[in-house]
Coordinates of C-alpha atoms and ligand atoms in Angstrom, one line a residue:
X29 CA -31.8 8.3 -18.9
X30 CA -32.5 8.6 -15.0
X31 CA -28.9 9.0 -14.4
X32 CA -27.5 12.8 -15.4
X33 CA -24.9 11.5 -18.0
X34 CA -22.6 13.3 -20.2
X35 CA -20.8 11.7 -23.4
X36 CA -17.2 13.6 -24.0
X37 CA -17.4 13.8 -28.3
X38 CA -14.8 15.2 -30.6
X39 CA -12.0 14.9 -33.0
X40 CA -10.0 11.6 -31.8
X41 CA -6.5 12.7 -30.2
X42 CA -8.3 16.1 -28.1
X43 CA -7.8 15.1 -24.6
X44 CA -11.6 13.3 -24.5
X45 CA -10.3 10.6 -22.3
X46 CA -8.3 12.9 -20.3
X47 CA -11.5 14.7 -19.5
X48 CA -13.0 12.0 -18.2
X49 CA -10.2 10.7 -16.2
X50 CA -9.7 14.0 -14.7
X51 CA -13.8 14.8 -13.8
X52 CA -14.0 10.9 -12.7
X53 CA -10.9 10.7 -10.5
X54 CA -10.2 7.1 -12.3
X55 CA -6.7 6.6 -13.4
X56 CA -7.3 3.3 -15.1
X57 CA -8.9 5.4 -18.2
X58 CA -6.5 4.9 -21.3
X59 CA -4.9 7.5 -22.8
X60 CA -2.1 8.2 -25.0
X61 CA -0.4 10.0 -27.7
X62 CA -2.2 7.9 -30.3
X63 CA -4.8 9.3 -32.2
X64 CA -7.7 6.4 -31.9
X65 CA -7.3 4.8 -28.4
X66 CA -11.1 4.6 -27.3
X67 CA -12.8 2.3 -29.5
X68 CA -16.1 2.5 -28.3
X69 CA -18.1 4.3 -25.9
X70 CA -17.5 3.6 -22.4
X71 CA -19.6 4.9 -19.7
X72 CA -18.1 5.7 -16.6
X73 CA -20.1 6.1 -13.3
X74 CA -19.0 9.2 -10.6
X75 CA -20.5 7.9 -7.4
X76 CA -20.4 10.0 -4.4
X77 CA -21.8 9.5 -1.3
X78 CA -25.3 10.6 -2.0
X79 CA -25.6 10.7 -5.7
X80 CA -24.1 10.0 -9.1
X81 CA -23.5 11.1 -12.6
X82 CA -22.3 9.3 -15.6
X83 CA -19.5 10.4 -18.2
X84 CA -19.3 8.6 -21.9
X85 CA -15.9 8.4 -23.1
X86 CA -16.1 8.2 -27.0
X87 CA -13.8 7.4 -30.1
X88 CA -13.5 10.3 -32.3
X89 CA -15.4 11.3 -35.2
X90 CA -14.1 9.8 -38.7
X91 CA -15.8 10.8 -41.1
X92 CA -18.1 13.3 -40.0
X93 CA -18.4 15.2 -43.6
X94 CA -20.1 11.3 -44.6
X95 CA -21.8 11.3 -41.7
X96 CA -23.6 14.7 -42.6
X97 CA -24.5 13.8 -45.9
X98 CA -26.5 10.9 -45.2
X99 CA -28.3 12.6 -42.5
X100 CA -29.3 15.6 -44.6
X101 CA -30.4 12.6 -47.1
X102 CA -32.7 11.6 -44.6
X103 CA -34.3 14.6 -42.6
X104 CA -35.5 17.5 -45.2
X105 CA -36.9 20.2 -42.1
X106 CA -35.7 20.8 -38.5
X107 CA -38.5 18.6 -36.6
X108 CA -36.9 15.1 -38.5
X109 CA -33.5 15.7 -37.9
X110 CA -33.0 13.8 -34.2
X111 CA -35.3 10.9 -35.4
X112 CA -32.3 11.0 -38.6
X113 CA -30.3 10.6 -36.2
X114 CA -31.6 7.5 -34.3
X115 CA -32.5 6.5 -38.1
X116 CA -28.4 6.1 -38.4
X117 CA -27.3 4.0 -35.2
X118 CA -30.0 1.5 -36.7
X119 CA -28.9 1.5 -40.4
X120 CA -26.8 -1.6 -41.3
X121 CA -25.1 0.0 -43.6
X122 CA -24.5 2.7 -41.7
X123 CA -22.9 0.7 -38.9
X124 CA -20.4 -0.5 -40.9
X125 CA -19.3 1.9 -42.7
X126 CA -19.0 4.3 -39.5
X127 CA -18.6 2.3 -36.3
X128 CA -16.7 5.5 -34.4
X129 CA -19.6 7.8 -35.5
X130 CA -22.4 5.2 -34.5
X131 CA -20.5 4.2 -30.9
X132 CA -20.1 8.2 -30.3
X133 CA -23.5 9.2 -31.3
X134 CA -25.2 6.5 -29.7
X135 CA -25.4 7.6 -26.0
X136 CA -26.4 10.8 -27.4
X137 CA -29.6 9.2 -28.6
X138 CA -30.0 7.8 -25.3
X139 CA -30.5 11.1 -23.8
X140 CA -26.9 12.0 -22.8
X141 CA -25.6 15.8 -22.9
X142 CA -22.9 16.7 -25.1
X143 CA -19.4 17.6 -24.0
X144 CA -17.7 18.7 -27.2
X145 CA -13.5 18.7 -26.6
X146 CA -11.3 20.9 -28.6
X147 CA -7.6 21.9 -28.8
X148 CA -7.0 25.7 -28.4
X149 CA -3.7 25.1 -29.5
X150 CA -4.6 24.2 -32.8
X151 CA -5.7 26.9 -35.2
X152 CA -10.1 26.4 -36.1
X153 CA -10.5 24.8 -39.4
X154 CA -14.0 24.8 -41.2
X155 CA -13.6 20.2 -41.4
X156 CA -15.0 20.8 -37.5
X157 CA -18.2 22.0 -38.9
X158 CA -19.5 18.9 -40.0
X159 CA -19.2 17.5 -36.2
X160 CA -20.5 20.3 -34.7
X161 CA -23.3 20.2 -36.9
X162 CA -24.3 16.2 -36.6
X163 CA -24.0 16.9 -32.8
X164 CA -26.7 19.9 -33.3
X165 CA -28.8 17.5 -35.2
X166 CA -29.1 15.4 -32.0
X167 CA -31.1 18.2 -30.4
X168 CA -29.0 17.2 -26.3
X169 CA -28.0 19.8 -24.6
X170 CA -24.5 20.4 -24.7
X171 CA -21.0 22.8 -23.8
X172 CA -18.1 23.2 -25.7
X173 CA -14.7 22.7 -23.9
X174 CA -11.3 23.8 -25.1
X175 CA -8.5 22.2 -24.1
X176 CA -5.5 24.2 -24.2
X177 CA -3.2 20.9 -24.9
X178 CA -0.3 23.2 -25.6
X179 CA -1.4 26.2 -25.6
X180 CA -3.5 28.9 -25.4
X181 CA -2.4 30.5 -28.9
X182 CA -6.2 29.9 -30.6
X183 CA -8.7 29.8 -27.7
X184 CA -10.1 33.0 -29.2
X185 CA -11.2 32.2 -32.4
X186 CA -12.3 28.9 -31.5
X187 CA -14.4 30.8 -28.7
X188 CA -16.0 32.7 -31.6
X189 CA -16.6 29.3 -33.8
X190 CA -18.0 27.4 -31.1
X191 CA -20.1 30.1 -29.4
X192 CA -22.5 29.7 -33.2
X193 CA -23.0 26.3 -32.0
X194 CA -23.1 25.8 -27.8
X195 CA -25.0 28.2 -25.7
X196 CA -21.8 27.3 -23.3
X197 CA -18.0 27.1 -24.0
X198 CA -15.2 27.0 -21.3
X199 CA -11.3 26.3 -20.8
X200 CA -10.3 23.3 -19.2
X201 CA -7.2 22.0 -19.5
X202 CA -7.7 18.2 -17.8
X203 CA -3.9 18.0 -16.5
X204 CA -3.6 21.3 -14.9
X205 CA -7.3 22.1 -13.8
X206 CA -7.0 22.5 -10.0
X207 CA -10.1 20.9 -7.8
X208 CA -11.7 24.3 -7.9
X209 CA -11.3 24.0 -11.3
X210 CA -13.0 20.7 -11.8
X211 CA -16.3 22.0 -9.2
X212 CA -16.8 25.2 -11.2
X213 CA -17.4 23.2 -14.6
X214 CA -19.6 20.2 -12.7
X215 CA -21.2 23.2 -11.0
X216 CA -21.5 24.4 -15.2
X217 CA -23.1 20.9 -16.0
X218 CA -25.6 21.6 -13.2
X219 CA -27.5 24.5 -15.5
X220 CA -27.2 22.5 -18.8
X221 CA -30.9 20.5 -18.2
X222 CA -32.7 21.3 -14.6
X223 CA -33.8 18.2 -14.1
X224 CA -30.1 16.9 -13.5
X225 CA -29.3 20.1 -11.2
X226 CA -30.1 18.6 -8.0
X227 CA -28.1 15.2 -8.7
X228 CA -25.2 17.0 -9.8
X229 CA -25.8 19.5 -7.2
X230 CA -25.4 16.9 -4.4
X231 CA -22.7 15.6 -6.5
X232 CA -20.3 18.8 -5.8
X233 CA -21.7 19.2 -2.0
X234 CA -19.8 15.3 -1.8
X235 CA -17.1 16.0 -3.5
X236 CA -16.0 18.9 -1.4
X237 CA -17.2 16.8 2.1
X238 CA -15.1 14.2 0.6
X239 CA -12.0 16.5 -0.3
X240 CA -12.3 17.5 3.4
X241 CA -12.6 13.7 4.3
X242 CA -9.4 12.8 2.6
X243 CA -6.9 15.8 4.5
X244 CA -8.9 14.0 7.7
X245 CA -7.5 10.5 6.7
X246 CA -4.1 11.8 5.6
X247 CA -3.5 13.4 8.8
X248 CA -4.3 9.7 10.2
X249 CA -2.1 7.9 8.4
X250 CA 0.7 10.4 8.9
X251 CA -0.2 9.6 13.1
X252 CA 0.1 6.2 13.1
X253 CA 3.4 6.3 10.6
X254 CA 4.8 8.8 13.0
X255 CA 3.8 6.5 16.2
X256 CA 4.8 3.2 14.4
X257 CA 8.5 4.8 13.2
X258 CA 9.5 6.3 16.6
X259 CA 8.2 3.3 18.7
X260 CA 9.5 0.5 16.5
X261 CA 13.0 -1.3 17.8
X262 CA 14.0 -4.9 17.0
X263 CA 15.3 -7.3 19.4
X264 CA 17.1 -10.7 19.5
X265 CA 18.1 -13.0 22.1
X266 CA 21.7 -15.0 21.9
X267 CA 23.5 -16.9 24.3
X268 CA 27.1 -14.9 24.4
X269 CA 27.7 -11.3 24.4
X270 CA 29.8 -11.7 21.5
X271 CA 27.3 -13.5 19.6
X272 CA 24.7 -10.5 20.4
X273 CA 27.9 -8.0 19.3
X274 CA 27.8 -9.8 15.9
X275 CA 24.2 -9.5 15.4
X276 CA 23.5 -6.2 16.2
X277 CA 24.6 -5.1 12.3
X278 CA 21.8 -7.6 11.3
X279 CA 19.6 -5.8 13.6
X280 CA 20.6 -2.4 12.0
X281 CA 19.6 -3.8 8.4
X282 CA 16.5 -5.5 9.7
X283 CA 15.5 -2.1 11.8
X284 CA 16.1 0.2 8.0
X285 CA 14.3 -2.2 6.2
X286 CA 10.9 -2.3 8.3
X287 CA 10.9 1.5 8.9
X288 CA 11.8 2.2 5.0
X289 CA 8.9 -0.2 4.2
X290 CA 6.2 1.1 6.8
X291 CA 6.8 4.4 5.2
X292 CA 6.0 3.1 1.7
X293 CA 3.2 1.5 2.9
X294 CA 1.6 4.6 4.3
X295 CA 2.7 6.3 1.0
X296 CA 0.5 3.5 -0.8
X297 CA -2.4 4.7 1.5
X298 CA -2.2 8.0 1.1
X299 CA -2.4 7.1 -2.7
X300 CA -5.7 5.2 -2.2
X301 CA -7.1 8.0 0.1
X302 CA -6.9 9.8 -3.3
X303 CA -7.7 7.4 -6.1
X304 CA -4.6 6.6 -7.2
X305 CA -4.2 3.6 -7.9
X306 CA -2.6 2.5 -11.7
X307 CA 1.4 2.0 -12.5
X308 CA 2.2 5.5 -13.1
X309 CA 2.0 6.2 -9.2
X310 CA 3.4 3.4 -8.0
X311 CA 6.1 3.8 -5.5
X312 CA 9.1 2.1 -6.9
X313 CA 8.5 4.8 -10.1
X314 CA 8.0 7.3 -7.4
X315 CA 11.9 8.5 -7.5
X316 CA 11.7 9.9 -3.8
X317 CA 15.3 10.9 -3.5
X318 CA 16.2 11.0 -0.2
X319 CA 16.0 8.1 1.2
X320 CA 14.5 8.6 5.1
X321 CA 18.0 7.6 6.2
X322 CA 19.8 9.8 4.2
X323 CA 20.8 12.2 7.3
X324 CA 22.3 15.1 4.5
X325 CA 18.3 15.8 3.5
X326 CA 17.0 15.8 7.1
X327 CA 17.7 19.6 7.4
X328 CA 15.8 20.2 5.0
X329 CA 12.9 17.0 5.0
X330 CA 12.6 18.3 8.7
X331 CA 13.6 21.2 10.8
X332 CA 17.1 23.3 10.8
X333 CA 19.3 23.5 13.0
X334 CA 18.5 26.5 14.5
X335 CA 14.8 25.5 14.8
X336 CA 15.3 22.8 16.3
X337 CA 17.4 24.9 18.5
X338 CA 14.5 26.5 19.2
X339 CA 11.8 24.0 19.6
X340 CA 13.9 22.9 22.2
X341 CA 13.6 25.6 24.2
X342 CA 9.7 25.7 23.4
X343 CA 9.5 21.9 24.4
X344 CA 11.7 22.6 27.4
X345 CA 14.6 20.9 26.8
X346 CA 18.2 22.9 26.6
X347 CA 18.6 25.0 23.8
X348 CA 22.0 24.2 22.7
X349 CA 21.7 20.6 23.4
X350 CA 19.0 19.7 21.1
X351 CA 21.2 21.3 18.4
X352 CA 24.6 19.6 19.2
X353 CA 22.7 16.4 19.4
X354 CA 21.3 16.8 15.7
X355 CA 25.0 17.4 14.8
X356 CA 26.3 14.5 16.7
X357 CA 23.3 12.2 15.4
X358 CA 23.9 13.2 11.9
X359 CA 27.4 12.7 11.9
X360 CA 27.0 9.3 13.4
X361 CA 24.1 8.3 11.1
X362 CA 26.2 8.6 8.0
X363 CA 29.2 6.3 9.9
X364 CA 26.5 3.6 10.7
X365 CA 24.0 3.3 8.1
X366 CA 25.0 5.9 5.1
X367 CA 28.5 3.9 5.0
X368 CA 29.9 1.0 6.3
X369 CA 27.8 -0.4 9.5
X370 CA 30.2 0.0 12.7
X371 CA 30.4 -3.2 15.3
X372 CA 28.6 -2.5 18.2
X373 CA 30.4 -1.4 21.4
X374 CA 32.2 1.8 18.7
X375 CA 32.8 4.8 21.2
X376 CA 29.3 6.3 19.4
X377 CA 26.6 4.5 21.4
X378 CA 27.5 6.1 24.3
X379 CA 27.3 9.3 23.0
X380 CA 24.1 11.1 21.3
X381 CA 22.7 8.9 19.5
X382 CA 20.7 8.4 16.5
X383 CA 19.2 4.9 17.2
X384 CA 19.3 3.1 20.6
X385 CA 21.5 0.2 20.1
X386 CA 21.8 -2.2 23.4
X387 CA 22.9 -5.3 24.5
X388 CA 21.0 -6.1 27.5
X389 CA 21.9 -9.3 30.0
X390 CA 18.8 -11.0 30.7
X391 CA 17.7 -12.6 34.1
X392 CA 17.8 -16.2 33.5
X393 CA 20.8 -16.0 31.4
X394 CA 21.5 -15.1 27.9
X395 CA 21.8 -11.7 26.2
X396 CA 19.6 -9.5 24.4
X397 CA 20.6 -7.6 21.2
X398 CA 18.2 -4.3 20.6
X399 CA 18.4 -1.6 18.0
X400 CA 15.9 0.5 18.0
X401 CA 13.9 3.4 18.7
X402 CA 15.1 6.6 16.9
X403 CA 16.5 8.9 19.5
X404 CA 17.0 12.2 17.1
X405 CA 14.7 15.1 17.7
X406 CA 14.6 15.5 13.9
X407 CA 13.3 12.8 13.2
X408 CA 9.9 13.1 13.5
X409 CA 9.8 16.2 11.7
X410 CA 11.5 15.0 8.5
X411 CA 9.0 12.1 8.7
X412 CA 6.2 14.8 8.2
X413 CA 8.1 17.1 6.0
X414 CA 8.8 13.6 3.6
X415 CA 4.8 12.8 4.2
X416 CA 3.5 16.4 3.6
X417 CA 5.1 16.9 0.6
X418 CA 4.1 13.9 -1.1
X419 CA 0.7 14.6 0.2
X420 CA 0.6 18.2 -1.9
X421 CA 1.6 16.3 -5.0
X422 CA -0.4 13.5 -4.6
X423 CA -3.4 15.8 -3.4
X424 CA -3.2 18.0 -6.7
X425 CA -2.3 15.2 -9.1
X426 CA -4.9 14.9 -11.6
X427 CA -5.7 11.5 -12.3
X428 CA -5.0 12.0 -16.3
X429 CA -1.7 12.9 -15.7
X430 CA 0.3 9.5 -16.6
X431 CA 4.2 10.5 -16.1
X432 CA 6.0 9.8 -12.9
X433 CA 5.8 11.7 -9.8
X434 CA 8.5 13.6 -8.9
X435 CA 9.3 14.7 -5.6
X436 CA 11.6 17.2 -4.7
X437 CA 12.3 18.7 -1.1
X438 CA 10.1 20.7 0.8
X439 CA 10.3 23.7 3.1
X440 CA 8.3 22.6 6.2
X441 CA 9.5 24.6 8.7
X442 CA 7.0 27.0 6.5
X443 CA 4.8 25.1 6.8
X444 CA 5.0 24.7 10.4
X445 CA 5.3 28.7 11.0
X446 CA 2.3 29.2 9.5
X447 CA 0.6 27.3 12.1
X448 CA -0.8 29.1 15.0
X449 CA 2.0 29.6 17.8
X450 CA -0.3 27.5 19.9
X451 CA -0.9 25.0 17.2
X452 CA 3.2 25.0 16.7
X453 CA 3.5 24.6 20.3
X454 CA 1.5 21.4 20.8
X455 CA 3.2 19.7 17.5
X456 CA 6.6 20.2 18.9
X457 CA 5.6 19.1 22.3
X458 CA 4.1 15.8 20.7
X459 CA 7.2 15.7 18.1
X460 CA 9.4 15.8 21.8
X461 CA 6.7 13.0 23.4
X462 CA 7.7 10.7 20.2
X463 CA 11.0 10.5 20.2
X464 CA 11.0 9.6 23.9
X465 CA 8.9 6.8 23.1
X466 CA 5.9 8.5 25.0
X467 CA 2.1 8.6 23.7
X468 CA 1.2 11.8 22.0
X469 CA -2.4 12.5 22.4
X470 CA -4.5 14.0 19.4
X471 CA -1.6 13.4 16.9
X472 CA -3.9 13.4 13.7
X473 CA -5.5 16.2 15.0
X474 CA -2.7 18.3 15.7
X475 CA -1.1 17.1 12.4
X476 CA -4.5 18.0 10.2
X477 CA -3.5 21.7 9.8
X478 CA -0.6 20.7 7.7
X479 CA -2.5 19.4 5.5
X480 CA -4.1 22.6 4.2
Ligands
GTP7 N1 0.1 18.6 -22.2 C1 -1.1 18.2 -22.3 N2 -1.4 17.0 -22.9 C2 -2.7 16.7 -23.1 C3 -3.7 17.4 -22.6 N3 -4.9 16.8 -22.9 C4 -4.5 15.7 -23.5 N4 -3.2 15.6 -23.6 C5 -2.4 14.5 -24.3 O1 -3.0 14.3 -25.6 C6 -3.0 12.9 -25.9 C7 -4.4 12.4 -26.2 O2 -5.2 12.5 -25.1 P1 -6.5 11.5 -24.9 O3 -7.2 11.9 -23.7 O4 -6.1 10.1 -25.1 O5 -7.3 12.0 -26.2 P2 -8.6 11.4 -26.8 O6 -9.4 12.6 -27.3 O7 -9.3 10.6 -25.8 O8 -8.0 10.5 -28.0 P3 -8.7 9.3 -28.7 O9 -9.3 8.3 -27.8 O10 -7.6 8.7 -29.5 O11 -9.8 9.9 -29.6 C8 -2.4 12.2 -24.7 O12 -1.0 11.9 -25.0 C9 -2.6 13.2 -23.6 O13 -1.6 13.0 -22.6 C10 -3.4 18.7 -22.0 O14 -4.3 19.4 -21.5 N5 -2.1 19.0 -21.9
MG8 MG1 -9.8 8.6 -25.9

């Protein structure tokens, strides 16, 4: 094998698949509560930008007590035992009377290190012998790994069983094992055969340049998200002012919908940027519960009111104004678009506003109905308190981990005060820029930090 490649092996139902769909950021694997899901032994490939590595996910061992027999039938010292090995993938017999065995064993022939999956939860038992023993008998290299499905209760004396049989044995639990995590055991694979080491020493250099890569193009999309959300308005043209009266409610609708939908779509790309791609992520399961116009979640999506109280002094503009106008603009949200939509022409427009809504009288005749852009100083703060909390959760999701995200709120005024106060000062100056429909320069950049 030039490739370095790993085959995950164990009892069926011990998290094998999750393993590999963990280490191989591939949420596509399948896995469930049903003991016997892989049938067969399917290699997966880990590229990275300069190198590679392979993982074999396996079906369980069936009858590995069988298994042993025949082999000891068929290699009487050490020095015969891996050739009894390769002896039983070719048997006829033997193929049919244990397909799992042959499928799991086969890769192992081929030259592929052994990755033997436990469950510390479970109490050690003397049946796991037999597989330890056949996977011996294959002479590969190899590292026991305990998976603590539920919990830790018999890690111990399944450390003291293994450590007879693999010069290495670690705890990794595939759903919870943080990035660090999942380096410090590839980093483990490394010293299993040297001639892999470089390969799979590349492969963590990549994967942290990449990890890197992908806070880089999350701060991007969060940019243009931010630009494209306090820019965008909607316009039509109508003969009559009444006419452009009774279409501004359209206009309100069609204005939600594309801003709602622009924000899902940057949610979908901040779920490639991180490999997710399968059902269990997809946005409609995603149960984000504030919906961006729900104005009772912007305090806490975005700033408070007394921050923002404050950033308006930092960005210049009156104190107390920025504050009564988030009142204002959240009362006024919930009469427009949280409840029924109010004509146009209602007493509000005039006032502080949370959306521009105009009629405009155009030169050669004819009106213009407008709604559009967001004129609240909030906003673009709960936009990147919505975006950086999602990003956390997608960021740390492991991509074994099937159930649905769930999102709660987040504190990102934190987030913000942990900044520099230089750092804080340029966001809120671009944050101010935004919602007067002026360029920002060196958004992503100034948004990356959050990302940490
Ligand atoms: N809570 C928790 N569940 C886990 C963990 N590892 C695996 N599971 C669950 O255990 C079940 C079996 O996981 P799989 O990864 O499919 O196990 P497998 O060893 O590949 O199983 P077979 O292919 O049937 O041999 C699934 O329902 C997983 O969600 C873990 O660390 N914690
Ligand atoms: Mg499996």
């Amino acid at each position: 094998m030039t490739h370095a490649t790993f085959a995950v092996v164990g009892h069926p139902n011990k998290g094998k698949s999750s393993i590999v769909s963990t280490l191989a950021r591939n949420d596509a694997i399948a896995i469930s509560p049903r003991s016997g899901t892989t049938r067969s032994a399917d290699s997966i490939t880990v590229k990275t930008t300069r190198s590679a590595y392979e993982l074999v996910d396996t079906p369980g061992f069936q009858r590995p007590g069988k298994v042993l027999s025949w082999l000891q039938q068929h290699a009487r010292s050490a020095d015969q035992r891996a050739s009894a090995v390769a002896a039983l993938i070719q048997d006829k017999e033997c193929q049919k009377r244990f397909p799992d065995e042959i499928q799991l064993l086969t890769p192992l022939v081929n030259g592929a290190a052994i990755l033997y999956v436990v469950d510390g939860s479970r109490p050690y038992g003397a049946e796991y012998e037999a597989e330890m023993e056949i996977l011996r008998w294959t002479g590969q290299p190899s590292m026991a790994l305990i998976n603590p499905i539920e919990s830790e209760a018999h890690v111990e004396a399944w450390s003291s069983a293994l450590a007879q049989y693999f010069k290495t044995v670690r705890i990794f639990n595939p759903m919870q094992a943080d990035f660090d995590k999942q380096i410090e055991l590839l980093s483990a694979f490394a010293h299993l055969k040297p001639e892999w080491s470089k390969t799979l020493r590349l492969v963590t250099e990549d994967l942290i340049a990449s990890r890197l890569a992908q806070k880089e193009k999350s701060a991007v999309i969060l940019a243009r998200l931010l630009e494209d959300l306090c820019l965008y308005q909607t316009s039509q043209k109508v003969l009559s002012q009444s006419q452009a009266e009774k279409i501004q409610p359209v206009l309100a609708k069609t204005y939600q919908h594309w801003m709602r939908n622009r924000e899902r779509q940057s949610i979908q790309e901040l779920f490639a940027v991180y490999d997710h791609f399968h059902t269990s992520l997809s946005i409609d399961d995603l149960n984000l519960p504030p919906d961006l116009f729900d104005c009772e979640q912007w305090y806490m999506w975005g700033l408070s009111k007394q921050q923002l109280a404050t950033v308006g002094a930092i960005t210049g503009a009156a104190a107390g104004a920025a504050a009564d106008a988030m009142v204002a603009g959240q009362s006024l949200m919930l009469g427009t678009i949280g409840g029924g939509l109010l004509g146009f022409g209602s007493a509000w427009l005039g006032a502080n506003k949370l959306v521009d809504a105009k009629i405009k009288g155009l030169p050669l005749g004819g009106y213009e109905a407008c709604y559009g852009p967001i004129k609240n100083k909030n906003f673009p703060y709960v936009v990147i308190g919505r975006f950086i909390y999602l990003h956390q959760q997608v960021s740390h999701r492991n991509h074994a981990v099937r159930e649905a995200m769930q999102v709660n709120a987040v504190v990102l005024s934190e987030q913000i005060s942990s900044l520099e106060k230089s750092a804080q000062k340029e966001l809120h100056a671009a944050c101010n820029q935004l919602v007067k429909q002026k360029p920002a320069e060196n958004l992503a950049a100034l948004l990356t930090p959050l990302f940490e």
